[in-house]
XYZ file of C-alpha atoms in Angstrom:
318
model
C -12.458 -55.976 -18.989
C -12.398 -54.670 -22.814
C -14.846 -51.960 -21.900
C -12.849 -50.632 -19.155
C -9.627 -50.648 -21.308
C -11.551 -48.888 -24.025
C -12.328 -45.976 -21.927
C -9.047 -45.673 -20.317
C -7.798 -43.369 -23.015
C -10.511 -41.173 -22.530
C -9.978 -40.877 -18.920
C -6.396 -40.212 -19.498
C -7.243 -37.477 -21.885
C -9.616 -35.891 -19.387
C -7.131 -35.855 -16.693
C -4.364 -34.330 -18.996
C -7.108 -31.382 -19.925
C -7.886 -30.875 -16.203
C -4.077 -30.680 -15.339
C -3.208 -28.363 -18.269
C -6.022 -26.208 -17.104
C -5.014 -25.959 -13.645
C -1.628 -25.099 -14.761
C -2.763 -22.381 -17.101
C -5.330 -20.600 -15.017
C -4.625 -17.780 -12.810
C -3.575 -18.462 -9.061
C -6.121 -18.877 -6.343
C -6.526 -16.629 -3.490
C -5.370 -17.579 -0.150
C -5.307 -16.155 3.271
C -2.224 -13.959 4.162
C -1.072 -14.238 7.666
C 0.383 -11.636 10.233
C 3.662 -13.885 10.435
C 4.205 -13.860 6.846
C 3.483 -9.894 6.671
C 5.990 -9.262 9.522
C 8.625 -11.528 7.674
C 8.143 -9.432 4.692
C 9.098 -6.274 6.798
C 12.691 -7.561 6.754
C 13.249 -6.613 2.982
C 16.506 -4.620 2.952
C 15.466 -3.733 -0.810
C 12.660 -1.988 0.449
C 14.307 -0.387 3.442
C 16.786 1.690 1.058
C 19.223 2.625 3.856
C 21.279 5.661 2.952
C 23.585 8.048 4.870
C 22.613 11.234 2.998
C 24.805 13.981 5.150
C 25.289 15.144 8.502
C 23.628 17.626 10.949
C 25.393 20.344 13.275
C 23.764 20.793 16.667
C 24.487 23.764 19.198
C 24.907 22.028 22.544
C 25.081 24.311 25.670
C 25.881 23.752 29.329
C 26.659 25.760 32.344
C 30.400 25.620 31.266
C 29.815 26.880 27.783
C 28.482 25.948 24.214
C 29.784 23.574 21.705
C 28.922 22.496 18.232
C 28.091 18.575 17.747
C 27.678 16.845 14.522
C 25.957 13.558 13.718
C 25.184 11.748 10.533
C 21.727 12.386 8.716
C 20.252 9.246 7.259
C 17.376 8.300 5.002
C 15.246 4.836 4.856
C 11.907 3.671 4.156
C 9.520 2.193 6.655
C 6.541 -0.138 6.288
C 3.627 1.793 7.734
C 0.516 0.373 6.364
C -0.920 -3.013 4.850
C -3.560 -1.900 2.253
C -5.974 -4.529 1.062
C -8.025 -4.239 -1.868
C -10.795 -7.147 -2.278
C -14.037 -8.063 -3.929
C -16.660 -8.494 -1.060
C -16.853 -7.176 2.564
C -15.540 -10.010 4.933
C -12.929 -11.231 2.348
C -9.779 -9.111 3.047
C -7.078 -11.387 2.308
C -5.276 -10.598 5.625
C -7.120 -13.341 7.450
C -6.549 -11.709 11.066
C -7.996 -8.448 10.425
C -10.805 -9.552 7.988
C -13.470 -9.210 11.159
C -12.962 -5.400 10.936
C -15.065 -5.148 7.647
C -17.472 -8.000 8.069
C -19.802 -9.173 5.261
C -22.736 -6.834 4.691
C -26.232 -7.816 3.293
C -27.043 -4.459 1.438
C -25.183 -5.338 -1.888
C -24.765 -8.456 -3.802
C -22.039 -10.250 -2.002
C -21.269 -7.404 -0.219
C -19.196 -6.037 -3.175
C -20.630 -4.920 -6.687
C -23.997 -3.137 -6.319
C -26.037 -5.114 -8.626
C -25.774 -7.682 -11.468
C -27.772 -5.573 -13.656
C -25.141 -2.604 -12.998
C -22.446 -4.908 -13.918
C -23.983 -5.726 -17.323
C -24.459 -2.077 -18.237
C -20.705 -1.413 -17.050
C -18.713 -4.400 -17.823
C -15.554 -2.300 -17.614
C -16.263 -0.725 -14.332
C -15.068 -2.807 -11.081
C -15.613 -2.301 -7.442
C -13.041 -2.830 -4.655
C -13.512 -2.522 -0.793
C -10.216 -1.446 0.540
C -8.644 -1.311 3.971
C -5.554 0.681 5.187
C -4.389 -1.064 8.554
C -1.164 -0.216 10.460
C 1.642 -2.778 9.555
C 2.126 -5.605 12.154
C 6.011 -5.653 11.726
C 7.158 -2.839 13.775
C 9.066 -4.762 16.468
C 10.869 -6.924 14.299
C 11.492 -4.441 11.648
C 12.975 -1.902 14.017
C 15.117 -4.718 15.592
C 16.717 -5.382 12.118
C 17.051 -1.627 11.555
C 19.126 -1.194 15.019
C 22.137 -3.299 13.141
C 22.488 -0.502 10.664
C 23.060 1.952 13.685
C 21.024 5.222 13.574
C 17.425 5.136 12.420
C 14.374 6.824 12.162
C 11.044 5.782 13.398
C 7.239 6.186 12.327
C 3.990 7.306 13.968
C 2.064 4.409 12.370
C 0.531 2.118 14.699
C 0.399 -1.832 14.217
C -3.033 -3.041 13.568
C -4.573 0.353 13.658
C -7.432 0.783 11.081
C -6.724 4.106 9.435
C -8.921 3.381 6.700
C -12.033 0.983 6.200
C -13.908 1.584 3.099
C -17.011 -0.210 4.901
C -17.159 3.010 7.478
C -16.609 5.360 4.292
C -19.391 3.876 2.350
C -21.077 7.172 1.350
C -17.773 8.657 -0.214
C -16.329 5.269 -1.441
C -19.492 4.012 -3.209
C -20.977 7.338 -4.695
C -17.869 9.046 -5.471
C -19.253 12.206 -3.691
C -18.128 14.986 -3.493
C -15.127 14.087 -5.410
C -16.747 13.459 -8.569
C -17.063 17.087 -8.982
C -13.559 17.865 -8.100
C -11.167 19.505 -10.833
C -8.833 16.448 -10.486
C -11.714 14.184 -11.561
C -12.958 16.335 -14.474
C -9.638 17.323 -16.252
C -8.026 14.463 -18.407
C -4.469 14.013 -17.634
C -4.502 15.293 -14.018
C -3.621 12.789 -11.167
C -3.571 9.823 -13.210
C -1.577 6.626 -12.780
C 0.355 5.167 -15.211
C 1.544 6.929 -18.655
C 0.543 7.008 -22.117
C 0.492 3.303 -23.324
C 0.108 2.083 -19.950
C -2.365 4.227 -18.241
C -4.156 2.396 -15.203
C -6.638 4.749 -14.022
C -7.346 8.435 -12.589
C -6.877 8.878 -9.092
C -9.913 10.965 -8.650
C -12.622 10.418 -7.707
C -11.204 8.432 -4.648
C -13.707 5.956 -4.489
C -14.119 1.909 -4.975
C -15.211 1.910 -8.575
C -12.806 2.019 -11.273
C -13.122 2.019 -15.086
C -10.606 -0.625 -15.510
C -11.076 -4.201 -17.007
C -7.653 -5.766 -15.634
C -8.727 -6.926 -11.990
C -5.251 -6.510 -10.668
C -4.841 -2.726 -12.041
C -8.145 -1.863 -10.812
C -7.092 -3.365 -7.114
C -3.710 -1.388 -7.371
C -5.704 1.806 -8.237
C -8.021 1.810 -5.019
C -4.907 0.989 -2.965
C -3.231 3.926 -4.322
C -6.537 5.936 -3.636
C -6.798 4.884 -0.106
C -3.193 5.714 0.478
C -3.738 8.966 -1.025
C -6.390 9.902 1.304
C -4.862 8.369 4.744
C -1.403 10.482 4.401
C -3.491 13.719 4.120
C -5.333 15.849 6.548
C -9.034 17.236 6.178
C -10.335 14.813 3.189
C -13.908 14.199 2.596
C -13.664 10.660 3.710
C -14.032 8.611 6.808
C -10.718 7.727 8.257
C -7.785 8.311 10.485
C -5.069 10.517 8.806
C -1.413 9.169 9.055
C 0.231 12.502 7.995
C 3.030 13.420 10.316
C 4.496 16.909 10.057
C 8.254 17.742 9.755
C 10.058 18.600 12.854
C 13.560 19.834 11.767
C 14.189 21.122 15.132
C 13.954 17.420 16.376
C 16.128 16.296 13.719
C 13.321 14.523 11.907
C 12.044 14.963 8.449
C 8.455 13.427 7.619
C 7.679 12.266 3.914
C 5.363 14.244 1.907
C 1.633 12.840 1.177
C 1.680 9.786 -1.146
C 1.522 10.822 -4.933
C 1.143 8.319 -7.592
C 4.358 7.526 -9.602
C 6.595 9.296 -6.991
C 9.179 7.098 -5.138
C 10.123 9.999 -2.977
C 6.687 9.824 -1.223
C 6.346 5.932 -1.015
C 6.968 2.391 -2.585
C 4.538 -0.591 -2.752
C 5.636 -4.303 -1.579
C 3.308 -6.927 -3.046
C 1.945 -9.263 -0.241
C -0.706 -11.086 -2.115
C -0.375 -12.798 -4.457
C 3.133 -14.042 -4.769
C 4.534 -12.023 -1.810
C 7.764 -9.787 -3.192
C 10.566 -8.949 -1.189
C 11.385 -5.865 -3.135
C 9.576 -2.659 -3.573
C 8.199 -0.319 -6.472
C 5.590 2.131 -7.681
C 2.704 1.715 -9.610
C 2.614 0.677 -12.444
C 4.874 -2.434 -11.136
C 4.204 -5.099 -13.631
C 2.270 -7.011 -11.070
C -0.560 -7.568 -13.401
C 1.357 -10.919 -14.441
C 0.168 -12.158 -11.204
C -3.252 -11.428 -11.376
C -5.434 -13.640 -9.357
C -8.726 -15.599 -10.462
C -11.126 -12.757 -11.479
C -12.090 -11.165 -9.460
C -9.473 -11.391 -6.800
C -8.299 -10.086 -3.332
C -4.909 -8.387 -2.940
C -2.766 -6.780 -0.648
C 0.305 -4.550 -0.553
C 2.613 -2.987 2.080
C 3.025 0.835 1.850
C 6.733 1.999 2.602
C 7.535 5.682 3.314
C 10.925 7.516 3.342
C 11.908 9.209 6.527
C 15.136 11.408 7.150
C 16.579 12.026 10.675
C 19.560 13.075 12.244
C 21.315 10.577 14.460
C 22.314 12.619 17.538
C 20.487 15.507 18.639
C 21.251 18.735 20.605
C 19.455 21.676 21.773
C 19.363 23.587 18.595
C 19.934 22.644 14.904
C 22.152 24.904 13.205
C 22.370 23.394 9.856
C 22.324 20.021 7.836
C 23.241 18.510 4.536
C 21.767 16.180 2.060
C 18.569 15.807 0.117
């Protein structure tokens, strides 16, 4: 009994140390589910619905022509779920992880070799997937309560970019490592002086950034940069709708880092947020255990006229 009592303080001390370590350590990664992503699409802050002007249409019948007017609106739409993670097969969105199964030609399916890691301790590698947002039906049902609205051509669950299929460019940085954007300091960089996260080019999975969250955000930004443009030297399916003012619809410009007029990010994993912002977003406070697996929803702004006629005469608003 005396022996048991004498060891009790030590046991209590060990328990306290373990408890304190668990409280101060970075949060553990977990699976992100489709219902959670769908629920996140109901963010009115990310939606940012605005009436920005009106449109005038020429409408003609056999009895003559008239001019009809309608409001012009602007709002954001969640189009993609962009995941950035260490090893193939570990996409935090559990239902789509099978699209990028584990591979055996690299250590853990992620970084190339431990030797390379020791030589480049500040260089991180992330696999990245951009997949159509699953919240469309629920999102548009919510949007209908605002009255008139725009729509997107993004298809739910559609893989627009899988870095495992783009292995040559995503792992070698070819041919973009020779592009002017990659060779010119200060050109196409995410962040600002004092909080510079990383250059956008070359758009690959390797990032010279010691902070895991910032490295993951950089590869997510790079993937969105590729997907929202046509004719890029990558294996992907473009999500780059064109303007069609005659149909009363104005599509967003391609994603540009630091520009909220082209996109916003909603953090899904870790610590899902119901608000949106652009990178840098302060999300480094939510860094997972290093290395971690992260996911964001990409929202992009659309503008459209509520009621359409045969010919758009003029419109007002931004």
